[in-house]
Amino acid sequence: MPSKILSFNRGLFVQNLRSVGWIGIVHFLLWFAAIPLQLLMAYSQQKDGGIYPEWESLYSISAPFQSMIVFTLPVLLAAFLFRYMQGKPSSDFMHSLPVQRAELFCQQVVFGVMLIVIPIVLISLLTVVCRYGLSLSVPLTISDIIRWMWETAIMELFVFAAGVFVGMMTGMSTLQVVFTYILFLFPAGITILLLANTSFLLIGFPAGYYLSKNLETIVPFFRYLNLEAEPLAAGESLIYLLFIMLFLIFAIWLYQKRHSEAATQALAFPVLRPIFKYGVAFCTMLVGGFYFGVTQNQFSWIVFGYVTFSFIGFFIAEMIIEKTWRVFHKWKGYTYFAAAMVVIGILVHLDITGYEKRLPVLEDIRQVYFGSSVYDFVENGERSYVPFEQENQFLKEKENIRAVYAFHQQLVKDQPRSFPSEAQRQVVIGYVFKNGKRMIRQYGVPSEPYFSYYQPILESKEYKKNYYLLLRDQGYSPIRQVAFRHPETSEKTLTIIEPQQIDSFIEALKADLMEEPASAMLDSSKVWQGDIELLQSDGDTILLAWKETYTHVEKWLKDHHLLTKARGNAE
Amino acid sequence: MIHLTNVTKTFDRFQAIRGVSMTVQKGRIYGLLGSNGAGKTTLLKMMAGIIRPDHGTVLIDGEEVWENPKIKRRIMFLPDHVYFFPQTTIEQMAAFYESIYPSFHRERFTRLQEIFLLDPRKKIHQFSKGMQRQAAFWLAFSTMPDVLVMDEPLDGLDAVVRQKVKNIIVQEVAEREMTVVISSHNLREMEDLCDCIGILHEGEMLFEKELDAMKTDIHKIQVAFRNGIPKQFAEQLNIVYKEQRGSVLLLIVRGEKQEIVSYIKPFQPLIFDILPLTLEEIFIYEMGDVGYAIENIIV
């Protein structure tokens, strides 16, 4: 009976107006202060000839304040609208009324949607009036305002729907608010924790590779802050709408299953209790491992983190469920958890999938990826800038493939435990196979013992040619000017502008770069005696370190009697 | 009218109601008795459609109460702690009830003001506890329910108001055949009001009886015989309790008075008295072993 469900109940409406109507007013006033008031203030500034704020969209008017409204008010609204479920007397009262739960739910949700949408629409209208009525000279158009209205409404409704959904699972308003925020952070948080912890346990696991950049788009808060730069795409709007629908559908479904005696209980459904308890223990365990993994870099500390944090998390969860701190007699549940974790730990340690030992078949490799970062291994990834030195490269030549493979073989044999540490170098080895599949590993190793593996790769022509922008074919525009800078003061010591001189100098520099030994490429700091700045005809500059190993450059300078000048020594 | 069949309800691991069946006829006043924690409130909330039983059915006029607005429109539930929306007046609550319950009767609401003597424009939360309860009665009676379910409704009311409320209930039942279920832990209070009594103990219905039938159904008999008690004397009697004081035999016997008299007469007793029992006595004898457990409700 959908007509029944959607039927409007005047009594409930009036009651809602009386008890939560104020949230609508507060909502309106907050938005008024955030946008139209700012426009009015700008108007009076403009009249007095004051400095004019440069607003490119409605978001830039008061972004932090706006995000605060979007992420607090709808949560509060959800908590207040469904407050009746969370108290025993009010829950009994409301559920004794001759109103079906679905109807009651719809009544509350529709009311909530009104309190969200109406103020936003009103504010949009007011903004239009201010913008055009006062003829403000800001670059805000009607479509900017409509976009803001649409995106703000979607975001607020999303937050509200999530709050309502969470409210069905708990019997306490405070927890409803807390859990709503946790829900927003959970998907991103658990991803980071799982990846980071896996990288502590599995040697060679490249956590950073899987921590893709779109992770922040799944945290609604970050997505909102980014709206100014990047509007909601149609598909994204659709996803948000879908989530709003799903939240509400699940909420209504849960509501109908929910017992009215769930009021005042931390978790409204008994099935949620073990999930919550062990879930919290698991997450805090990962947090503990993450913390000690990052700060201590030692396996024993990581285990210490797992044990202490999971213990604390387990009993905190138990305290929340039981609503008392005297829960330590329930240690049995923790032993089950600990046992399960030990089993999982052993399985990971034994590497049952053979992850750590896996080596591809040499013949299957089409190209290898070698470098110190995982980010350039991305498929079809377009680089936003061109570095002067490209450490991370795809290599296709047989010899290089073999050299990288040999390095990987050694690493698989050594199994160096990778921890972020300054004394270590990250080695990232990736494969693209002939069938299109990919594989990537990341290790943290000290560079010295592995130097013999680095050398053939770094000194190979293929690698070198891609390493330096200057060596790349058509990598740069013609050079107009060459300048030397002092290593300490950064002052220009020598400038070459004669085109013929420039050409011969560049030839000498290229020869030096091609002959540069791997040891200098791995550690450039020791052999650095200044900067070489190459100004291209398109206005961009290429910066290079002037290393002591550059004999051709030195000879060129000597030949032109410019060496002492270039070094910045007074003649 | 109200029909519960094999109803159970468990809270967490605590089984509050264990397979209760009960029936309340239309136009009756049913007293649900039990000590604290017996499960009275749970049972009443099931009848009001607030709590859904784990198993079993709660029917009113043959229809499930849970999530059934059609039935719930005809029920009023008065909880032990009455609830009103925060910061409302009786007037506002009445307007709310009017919009929710089609049977709400404005005139009756106005008329009842003379009885309850409360200011309908004052915020209910400023009232004392007893006055709040009166306000709840006022509103409940104004909706003219077919079924009135009340959880310990007379607690905290003074004797005058108590009588007023009782009068209204009796009147409503007589005039419109309203069905009433009342819970209490006090038998005396129920004695003059209820037609029917059910005793709930640790989630089980120990006993369910009509009061009139109960009184005519059990008798105290004193008999004495010239030559001692005849051998077959006790055989045909349904004896609940037996005590011998000298030559006088004291019996509590179940059965029709007339039948008992006509059975005993042929033995030609020297003394033969048949006396009615007080309600308290009936309970103590009827309940037998479990009687001790519910002593506190018979004070």
PDB file of C-alpha atoms in Angstrom, chain A residues 136-382:
ATOM      1  CA  LEU A 136      27.713  42.605  -7.596  1.00  0.00           C
ATOM      2  CA  SER A 137      30.769  42.406  -9.778  1.00  0.00           C
ATOM      3  CA  VAL A 138      31.670  38.825  -8.856  1.00  0.00           C
ATOM      4  CA  PRO A 139      32.077  36.136 -11.498  1.00  0.00           C
ATOM      5  CA  LEU A 140      29.157  34.082 -10.145  1.00  0.00           C
ATOM      6  CA  THR A 141      26.571  33.038 -12.658  1.00  0.00           C
ATOM      7  CA  ILE A 142      23.119  31.554 -12.318  1.00  0.00           C
ATOM      8  CA  SER A 143      24.497  28.174 -13.349  1.00  0.00           C
ATOM      9  CA  ASP A 144      27.117  28.384 -10.574  1.00  0.00           C
ATOM     10  CA  ILE A 145      24.333  28.953  -8.097  1.00  0.00           C
ATOM     11  CA  ILE A 146      22.251  26.101  -9.493  1.00  0.00           C
ATOM     12  CA  ARG A 147      25.255  23.807  -9.398  1.00  0.00           C
ATOM     13  CA  TRP A 148      25.890  24.769  -5.790  1.00  0.00           C
ATOM     14  CA  MET A 149      22.237  24.171  -4.911  1.00  0.00           C
ATOM     15  CA  TRP A 150      22.219  20.746  -6.528  1.00  0.00           C
ATOM     16  CA  GLU A 151      25.533  19.604  -5.080  1.00  0.00           C
ATOM     17  CA  THR A 152      24.852  20.919  -1.591  1.00  0.00           C
ATOM     18  CA  ALA A 153      21.419  19.315  -1.510  1.00  0.00           C
ATOM     19  CA  ILE A 154      22.842  15.987  -2.716  1.00  0.00           C
ATOM     20  CA  MET A 155      25.643  16.067  -0.167  1.00  0.00           C
ATOM     21  CA  GLU A 156      23.404  17.004   2.715  1.00  0.00           C
ATOM     22  CA  LEU A 157      20.820  14.408   1.769  1.00  0.00           C
ATOM     23  CA  PHE A 158      23.577  11.837   1.550  1.00  0.00           C
ATOM     24  CA  VAL A 159      24.810  12.695   5.034  1.00  0.00           C
ATOM     25  CA  PHE A 160      21.241  12.715   6.334  1.00  0.00           C
ATOM     26  CA  ALA A 161      20.383   9.344   4.764  1.00  0.00           C
ATOM     27  CA  ALA A 162      23.533   7.828   6.216  1.00  0.00           C
ATOM     28  CA  GLY A 163      22.593   9.208   9.629  1.00  0.00           C
ATOM     29  CA  VAL A 164      19.121   7.717   9.397  1.00  0.00           C
ATOM     30  CA  PHE A 165      20.500   4.368   8.285  1.00  0.00           C
ATOM     31  CA  VAL A 166      22.972   4.252  11.148  1.00  0.00           C
ATOM     32  CA  GLY A 167      20.244   5.315  13.568  1.00  0.00           C
ATOM     33  CA  MET A 168      18.353   2.124  12.849  1.00  0.00           C
ATOM     34  CA  MET A 169      21.257   0.043  14.076  1.00  0.00           C
ATOM     35  CA  THR A 170      21.795   1.732  17.384  1.00  0.00           C
ATOM     36  CA  GLY A 171      19.510   2.643  20.241  1.00  0.00           C
ATOM     37  CA  MET A 172      21.415   5.692  21.410  1.00  0.00           C
ATOM     38  CA  SER A 173      21.423   9.089  19.754  1.00  0.00           C
ATOM     39  CA  THR A 174      25.018   9.874  20.680  1.00  0.00           C
ATOM     40  CA  LEU A 175      26.223   6.635  19.167  1.00  0.00           C
ATOM     41  CA  GLN A 176      24.096   7.345  16.124  1.00  0.00           C
ATOM     42  CA  VAL A 177      26.080  10.528  15.556  1.00  0.00           C
ATOM     43  CA  VAL A 178      29.436   8.899  16.290  1.00  0.00           C
ATOM     44  CA  PHE A 179      28.761   5.852  14.111  1.00  0.00           C
ATOM     45  CA  THR A 180      27.631   8.052  11.238  1.00  0.00           C
ATOM     46  CA  TYR A 181      30.998   9.756  11.125  1.00  0.00           C
ATOM     47  CA  ILE A 182      32.771   6.446  11.477  1.00  0.00           C
ATOM     48  CA  LEU A 183      30.762   5.141   8.543  1.00  0.00           C
ATOM     49  CA  PHE A 184      32.048   7.967   6.380  1.00  0.00           C
ATOM     50  CA  LEU A 185      35.659   7.284   7.266  1.00  0.00           C
ATOM     51  CA  PHE A 186      35.423   3.518   7.394  1.00  0.00           C
ATOM     52  CA  PRO A 187      35.847   2.499   3.722  1.00  0.00           C
ATOM     53  CA  ALA A 188      38.957   4.603   3.232  1.00  0.00           C
ATOM     54  CA  GLY A 189      40.310   3.894   6.704  1.00  0.00           C
ATOM     55  CA  ILE A 190      40.025   0.134   6.515  1.00  0.00           C
ATOM     56  CA  THR A 191      41.587   0.122   3.040  1.00  0.00           C
ATOM     57  CA  ILE A 192      44.617   2.045   4.233  1.00  0.00           C
ATOM     58  CA  LEU A 193      44.979  -0.072   7.362  1.00  0.00           C
ATOM     59  CA  LEU A 194      44.666  -3.373   5.531  1.00  0.00           C
ATOM     60  CA  LEU A 195      47.131  -2.402   2.827  1.00  0.00           C
ATOM     61  CA  ALA A 196      49.642  -0.942   5.243  1.00  0.00           C
ATOM     62  CA  ASN A 197      49.499  -3.955   7.515  1.00  0.00           C
ATOM     63  CA  THR A 198      49.747  -6.361   4.618  1.00  0.00           C
ATOM     64  CA  SER A 199      52.897  -4.606   3.518  1.00  0.00           C
ATOM     65  CA  PHE A 200      54.363  -5.162   6.998  1.00  0.00           C
ATOM     66  CA  LEU A 201      53.555  -8.842   6.869  1.00  0.00           C
ATOM     67  CA  LEU A 202      54.139  -9.675   3.207  1.00  0.00           C
ATOM     68  CA  ILE A 203      57.601  -8.907   1.934  1.00  0.00           C
ATOM     69  CA  GLY A 204      57.421  -7.200  -1.428  1.00  0.00           C
ATOM     70  CA  PHE A 205      53.796  -6.067  -1.085  1.00  0.00           C
ATOM     71  CA  PRO A 206      53.474  -2.596  -2.627  1.00  0.00           C
ATOM     72  CA  ALA A 207      50.794  -0.959  -0.444  1.00  0.00           C
ATOM     73  CA  GLY A 208      51.209   2.372  -2.163  1.00  0.00           C
ATOM     74  CA  TYR A 209      50.337   0.884  -5.533  1.00  0.00           C
ATOM     75  CA  TYR A 210      46.906  -0.210  -4.339  1.00  0.00           C
ATOM     76  CA  LEU A 211      46.351   2.971  -2.373  1.00  0.00           C
ATOM     77  CA  SER A 212      45.132   4.695  -5.459  1.00  0.00           C
ATOM     78  CA  LYS A 213      44.556   8.384  -5.562  1.00  0.00           C
ATOM     79  CA  ASN A 214      40.779   8.072  -5.897  1.00  0.00           C
ATOM     80  CA  LEU A 215      40.726   6.846  -2.319  1.00  0.00           C
ATOM     81  CA  GLU A 216      39.946  10.353  -1.217  1.00  0.00           C
ATOM     82  CA  THR A 217      36.862  10.500  -3.399  1.00  0.00           C
ATOM     83  CA  ILE A 218      35.293   7.776  -1.264  1.00  0.00           C
ATOM     84  CA  VAL A 219      35.610   9.938   1.832  1.00  0.00           C
ATOM     85  CA  PRO A 220      32.589  12.224   1.427  1.00  0.00           C
ATOM     86  CA  PHE A 221      34.216  14.922   3.489  1.00  0.00           C
ATOM     87  CA  PHE A 222      37.208  15.213   1.168  1.00  0.00           C
ATOM     88  CA  ARG A 223      34.989  14.943  -1.850  1.00  0.00           C
ATOM     89  CA  TYR A 224      32.977  17.873  -0.590  1.00  0.00           C
ATOM     90  CA  LEU A 225      36.071  20.014  -0.005  1.00  0.00           C
ATOM     91  CA  ASN A 226      37.120  19.248  -3.546  1.00  0.00           C
ATOM     92  CA  LEU A 227      33.801  20.294  -5.074  1.00  0.00           C
ATOM     93  CA  GLU A 228      35.075  23.767  -5.775  1.00  0.00           C
ATOM     94  CA  ALA A 229      37.798  22.448  -8.028  1.00  0.00           C
ATOM     95  CA  GLU A 230      35.919  19.502  -9.400  1.00  0.00           C
ATOM     96  CA  PRO A 231      32.126  19.578  -9.729  1.00  0.00           C
ATOM     97  CA  LEU A 232      30.083  16.448  -9.190  1.00  0.00           C
ATOM     98  CA  ALA A 233      30.025  14.581 -12.464  1.00  0.00           C
ATOM     99  CA  ALA A 234      26.685  13.245 -13.611  1.00  0.00           C
ATOM    100  CA  GLY A 235      27.788   9.718 -12.815  1.00  0.00           C
ATOM    101  CA  GLU A 236      28.944  10.781  -9.390  1.00  0.00           C
ATOM    102  CA  SER A 237      25.637  12.490  -8.665  1.00  0.00           C
ATOM    103  CA  LEU A 238      23.947   9.299  -9.682  1.00  0.00           C
ATOM    104  CA  ILE A 239      26.109   7.278  -7.315  1.00  0.00           C
ATOM    105  CA  TYR A 240      25.306   9.629  -4.467  1.00  0.00           C
ATOM    106  CA  LEU A 241      21.603   9.427  -5.274  1.00  0.00           C
ATOM    107  CA  LEU A 242      21.881   5.676  -5.402  1.00  0.00           C
ATOM    108  CA  PHE A 243      23.515   5.642  -1.994  1.00  0.00           C
ATOM    109  CA  ILE A 244      20.802   7.901  -0.611  1.00  0.00           C
ATOM    110  CA  MET A 245      18.182   5.480  -1.899  1.00  0.00           C
ATOM    111  CA  LEU A 246      20.047   2.443  -0.601  1.00  0.00           C
ATOM    112  CA  PHE A 247      20.573   3.969   2.823  1.00  0.00           C
ATOM    113  CA  LEU A 248      16.898   4.785   3.116  1.00  0.00           C
ATOM    114  CA  ILE A 249      15.708   1.443   1.768  1.00  0.00           C
ATOM    115  CA  PHE A 250      17.956  -0.453   4.161  1.00  0.00           C
ATOM    116  CA  ALA A 251      16.922   1.861   6.966  1.00  0.00           C
ATOM    117  CA  ILE A 252      13.246   1.151   6.396  1.00  0.00           C
ATOM    118  CA  TRP A 253      13.949  -2.548   6.151  1.00  0.00           C
ATOM    119  CA  LEU A 254      15.930  -2.498   9.390  1.00  0.00           C
ATOM    120  CA  TYR A 255      13.288  -0.387  11.066  1.00  0.00           C
ATOM    121  CA  GLN A 256      10.662  -2.984  10.365  1.00  0.00           C
ATOM    122  CA  LYS A 257      12.873  -5.689  11.801  1.00  0.00           C
ATOM    123  CA  ARG A 258      13.921  -3.603  14.780  1.00  0.00           C
ATOM    124  CA  HIS A 259      12.396  -4.390  18.132  1.00  0.00           C
ATOM    125  CA  SER A 260      11.067  -1.417  20.031  1.00  0.00           C
ATOM    126  CA  GLU A 261      12.975  -2.582  23.087  1.00  0.00           C
ATOM    127  CA  ALA A 262      16.187  -1.778  21.192  1.00  0.00           C
ATOM    128  CA  ALA A 263      15.812   1.758  22.550  1.00  0.00           C
ATOM    129  CA  THR A 264      18.737   2.776  24.795  1.00  0.00           C
ATOM    130  CA  GLN A 265      20.813  -0.224  23.695  1.00  0.00           C
ATOM    131  CA  ALA A 266      24.124   0.489  22.036  1.00  0.00           C
ATOM    132  CA  LEU A 267      23.395  -1.898  19.201  1.00  0.00           C
ATOM    133  CA  ALA A 268      19.806  -2.396  18.170  1.00  0.00           C
ATOM    134  CA  PHE A 269      20.243  -5.868  16.717  1.00  0.00           C
ATOM    135  CA  PRO A 270      21.815  -8.648  18.762  1.00  0.00           C
ATOM    136  CA  VAL A 271      23.508 -10.047  15.624  1.00  0.00           C
ATOM    137  CA  LEU A 272      25.478  -6.849  15.375  1.00  0.00           C
ATOM    138  CA  ARG A 273      27.107  -7.356  18.740  1.00  0.00           C
ATOM    139  CA  PRO A 274      29.714  -9.963  17.818  1.00  0.00           C
ATOM    140  CA  ILE A 275      30.298  -8.228  14.482  1.00  0.00           C
ATOM    141  CA  PHE A 276      30.871  -4.947  16.281  1.00  0.00           C
ATOM    142  CA  LYS A 277      33.010  -6.438  19.013  1.00  0.00           C
ATOM    143  CA  TYR A 278      35.339  -8.405  16.776  1.00  0.00           C
ATOM    144  CA  GLY A 279      35.227  -5.725  14.091  1.00  0.00           C
ATOM    145  CA  VAL A 280      36.424  -3.070  16.517  1.00  0.00           C
ATOM    146  CA  ALA A 281      39.086  -5.406  17.893  1.00  0.00           C
ATOM    147  CA  PHE A 282      40.281  -6.116  14.338  1.00  0.00           C
ATOM    148  CA  CYS A 283      40.372  -2.466  13.304  1.00  0.00           C
ATOM    149  CA  THR A 284      42.165  -1.292  16.423  1.00  0.00           C
ATOM    150  CA  MET A 285      44.585  -4.167  15.954  1.00  0.00           C
ATOM    151  CA  LEU A 286      45.378  -2.843  12.482  1.00  0.00           C
ATOM    152  CA  VAL A 287      45.718   0.672  13.879  1.00  0.00           C
ATOM    153  CA  GLY A 288      48.187  -0.624  16.458  1.00  0.00           C
ATOM    154  CA  GLY A 289      50.193  -2.455  13.818  1.00  0.00           C
ATOM    155  CA  PHE A 290      50.129   0.582  11.575  1.00  0.00           C
ATOM    156  CA  TYR A 291      51.293   2.904  14.325  1.00  0.00           C
ATOM    157  CA  PHE A 292      54.199   0.780  15.476  1.00  0.00           C
ATOM    158  CA  GLY A 293      55.031  -0.207  11.921  1.00  0.00           C
ATOM    159  CA  VAL A 294      55.436   3.405  10.939  1.00  0.00           C
ATOM    160  CA  THR A 295      57.186   4.610  14.089  1.00  0.00           C
ATOM    161  CA  GLN A 296      59.332   1.638  15.131  1.00  0.00           C
ATOM    162  CA  ASN A 297      59.907  -0.353  11.935  1.00  0.00           C
ATOM    163  CA  GLN A 298      60.402  -3.514  13.941  1.00  0.00           C
ATOM    164  CA  PHE A 299      58.431  -6.666  13.720  1.00  0.00           C
ATOM    165  CA  SER A 300      58.334  -7.194  17.480  1.00  0.00           C
ATOM    166  CA  TRP A 301      56.876  -3.724  17.972  1.00  0.00           C
ATOM    167  CA  ILE A 302      54.249  -4.412  15.326  1.00  0.00           C
ATOM    168  CA  VAL A 303      53.200  -7.560  17.142  1.00  0.00           C
ATOM    169  CA  PHE A 304      53.142  -5.570  20.360  1.00  0.00           C
ATOM    170  CA  GLY A 305      50.837  -3.085  18.625  1.00  0.00           C
ATOM    171  CA  TYR A 306      48.558  -5.866  17.424  1.00  0.00           C
ATOM    172  CA  VAL A 307      48.206  -7.383  20.866  1.00  0.00           C
ATOM    173  CA  THR A 308      47.755  -4.236  22.936  1.00  0.00           C
ATOM    174  CA  PHE A 309      45.513  -2.406  20.533  1.00  0.00           C
ATOM    175  CA  SER A 310      43.237  -5.343  19.789  1.00  0.00           C
ATOM    176  CA  PHE A 311      42.954  -6.008  23.519  1.00  0.00           C
ATOM    177  CA  ILE A 312      41.988  -2.406  24.189  1.00  0.00           C
ATOM    178  CA  GLY A 313      39.643  -2.294  21.202  1.00  0.00           C
ATOM    179  CA  PHE A 314      37.910  -5.506  22.156  1.00  0.00           C
ATOM    180  CA  PHE A 315      37.145  -4.368  25.665  1.00  0.00           C
ATOM    181  CA  ILE A 316      36.143  -0.872  24.617  1.00  0.00           C
ATOM    182  CA  ALA A 317      33.658  -2.413  22.203  1.00  0.00           C
ATOM    183  CA  GLU A 318      32.426  -4.644  24.979  1.00  0.00           C
ATOM    184  CA  MET A 319      32.073  -1.616  27.253  1.00  0.00           C
ATOM    185  CA  ILE A 320      30.032   0.203  24.636  1.00  0.00           C
ATOM    186  CA  ILE A 321      27.749  -2.792  24.198  1.00  0.00           C
ATOM    187  CA  GLU A 322      27.306  -3.477  27.888  1.00  0.00           C
ATOM    188  CA  LYS A 323      27.373   0.191  28.856  1.00  0.00           C
ATOM    189  CA  THR A 324      29.629  -0.462  31.810  1.00  0.00           C
ATOM    190  CA  TRP A 325      33.378  -0.620  32.203  1.00  0.00           C
ATOM    191  CA  ARG A 326      33.248  -3.799  34.237  1.00  0.00           C
ATOM    192  CA  VAL A 327      33.561  -6.182  31.337  1.00  0.00           C
ATOM    193  CA  PHE A 328      36.891  -7.835  31.969  1.00  0.00           C
ATOM    194  CA  HIS A 329      35.319 -11.100  33.041  1.00  0.00           C
ATOM    195  CA  LYS A 330      34.375 -11.540  29.389  1.00  0.00           C
ATOM    196  CA  TRP A 331      37.920 -12.351  28.366  1.00  0.00           C
ATOM    197  CA  LYS A 332      36.905 -15.582  26.677  1.00  0.00           C
ATOM    198  CA  GLY A 333      35.719 -13.785  23.568  1.00  0.00           C
ATOM    199  CA  TYR A 334      39.108 -12.152  23.312  1.00  0.00           C
ATOM    200  CA  THR A 335      40.919 -15.470  23.427  1.00  0.00           C
ATOM    201  CA  TYR A 336      38.813 -16.702  20.488  1.00  0.00           C
ATOM    202  CA  PHE A 337      39.723 -13.563  18.628  1.00  0.00           C
ATOM    203  CA  ALA A 338      43.387 -13.840  19.498  1.00  0.00           C
ATOM    204  CA  ALA A 339      43.432 -17.487  18.418  1.00  0.00           C
ATOM    205  CA  ALA A 340      41.808 -16.628  15.095  1.00  0.00           C
ATOM    206  CA  MET A 341      44.300 -13.827  14.522  1.00  0.00           C
ATOM    207  CA  VAL A 342      47.243 -16.081  15.350  1.00  0.00           C
ATOM    208  CA  VAL A 343      45.986 -18.589  12.775  1.00  0.00           C
ATOM    209  CA  ILE A 344      45.602 -15.854  10.164  1.00  0.00           C
ATOM    210  CA  GLY A 345      49.013 -14.479  11.084  1.00  0.00           C
ATOM    211  CA  ILE A 346      50.593 -17.895  10.670  1.00  0.00           C
ATOM    212  CA  LEU A 347      48.858 -18.391   7.332  1.00  0.00           C
ATOM    213  CA  VAL A 348      50.126 -15.031   6.126  1.00  0.00           C
ATOM    214  CA  HIS A 349      53.560 -15.784   7.495  1.00  0.00           C
ATOM    215  CA  LEU A 350      53.688 -19.169   5.819  1.00  0.00           C
ATOM    216  CA  ASP A 351      52.746 -17.359   2.650  1.00  0.00           C
ATOM    217  CA  ILE A 352      50.280 -19.991   1.515  1.00  0.00           C
ATOM    218  CA  THR A 353      49.606 -18.225  -1.758  1.00  0.00           C
ATOM    219  CA  GLY A 354      53.309 -18.087  -2.494  1.00  0.00           C
ATOM    220  CA  TYR A 355      53.186 -14.345  -2.869  1.00  0.00           C
ATOM    221  CA  GLU A 356      56.634 -13.607  -1.519  1.00  0.00           C
ATOM    222  CA  LYS A 357      58.404 -16.302  -3.518  1.00  0.00           C
ATOM    223  CA  ARG A 358      56.612 -15.760  -6.786  1.00  0.00           C
ATOM    224  CA  LEU A 359      58.809 -15.075  -9.778  1.00  0.00           C
ATOM    225  CA  PRO A 360      57.480 -14.787 -13.282  1.00  0.00           C
ATOM    226  CA  VAL A 361      58.712 -16.827 -16.204  1.00  0.00           C
ATOM    227  CA  LEU A 362      61.330 -14.786 -18.020  1.00  0.00           C
ATOM    228  CA  GLU A 363      59.974 -15.573 -21.458  1.00  0.00           C
ATOM    229  CA  ASP A 364      56.518 -14.191 -20.599  1.00  0.00           C
ATOM    230  CA  ILE A 365      57.781 -10.715 -19.843  1.00  0.00           C
ATOM    231  CA  ARG A 366      57.127  -8.067 -22.424  1.00  0.00           C
ATOM    232  CA  GLN A 367      58.594  -5.222 -20.442  1.00  0.00           C
ATOM    233  CA  VAL A 368      59.783  -4.506 -16.939  1.00  0.00           C
ATOM    234  CA  TYR A 369      59.268  -1.547 -14.702  1.00  0.00           C
ATOM    235  CA  PHE A 370      62.101  -0.409 -12.515  1.00  0.00           C
ATOM    236  CA  GLY A 371      62.315   2.471 -10.100  1.00  0.00           C
ATOM    237  CA  SER A 372      61.802   3.626  -6.556  1.00  0.00           C
ATOM    238  CA  SER A 373      58.112   4.524  -6.668  1.00  0.00           C
ATOM    239  CA  VAL A 374      55.009   2.534  -7.601  1.00  0.00           C
ATOM    240  CA  TYR A 375      53.013   5.435  -8.959  1.00  0.00           C
ATOM    241  CA  ASP A 376      54.316   5.400 -12.505  1.00  0.00           C
ATOM    242  CA  PHE A 377      53.355   1.767 -12.946  1.00  0.00           C
ATOM    243  CA  VAL A 378      49.742   2.804 -13.398  1.00  0.00           C
ATOM    244  CA  GLU A 379      48.131   1.761 -16.643  1.00  0.00           C
ATOM    245  CA  ASN A 380      47.656   4.588 -19.115  1.00  0.00           C
ATOM    246  CA  GLY A 381      48.695   6.927 -16.375  1.00  0.00           C
ATOM    247  CA  GLU A 382      49.364  10.382 -17.717  1.00  0.00           C
TER     248      GLU A 382
END
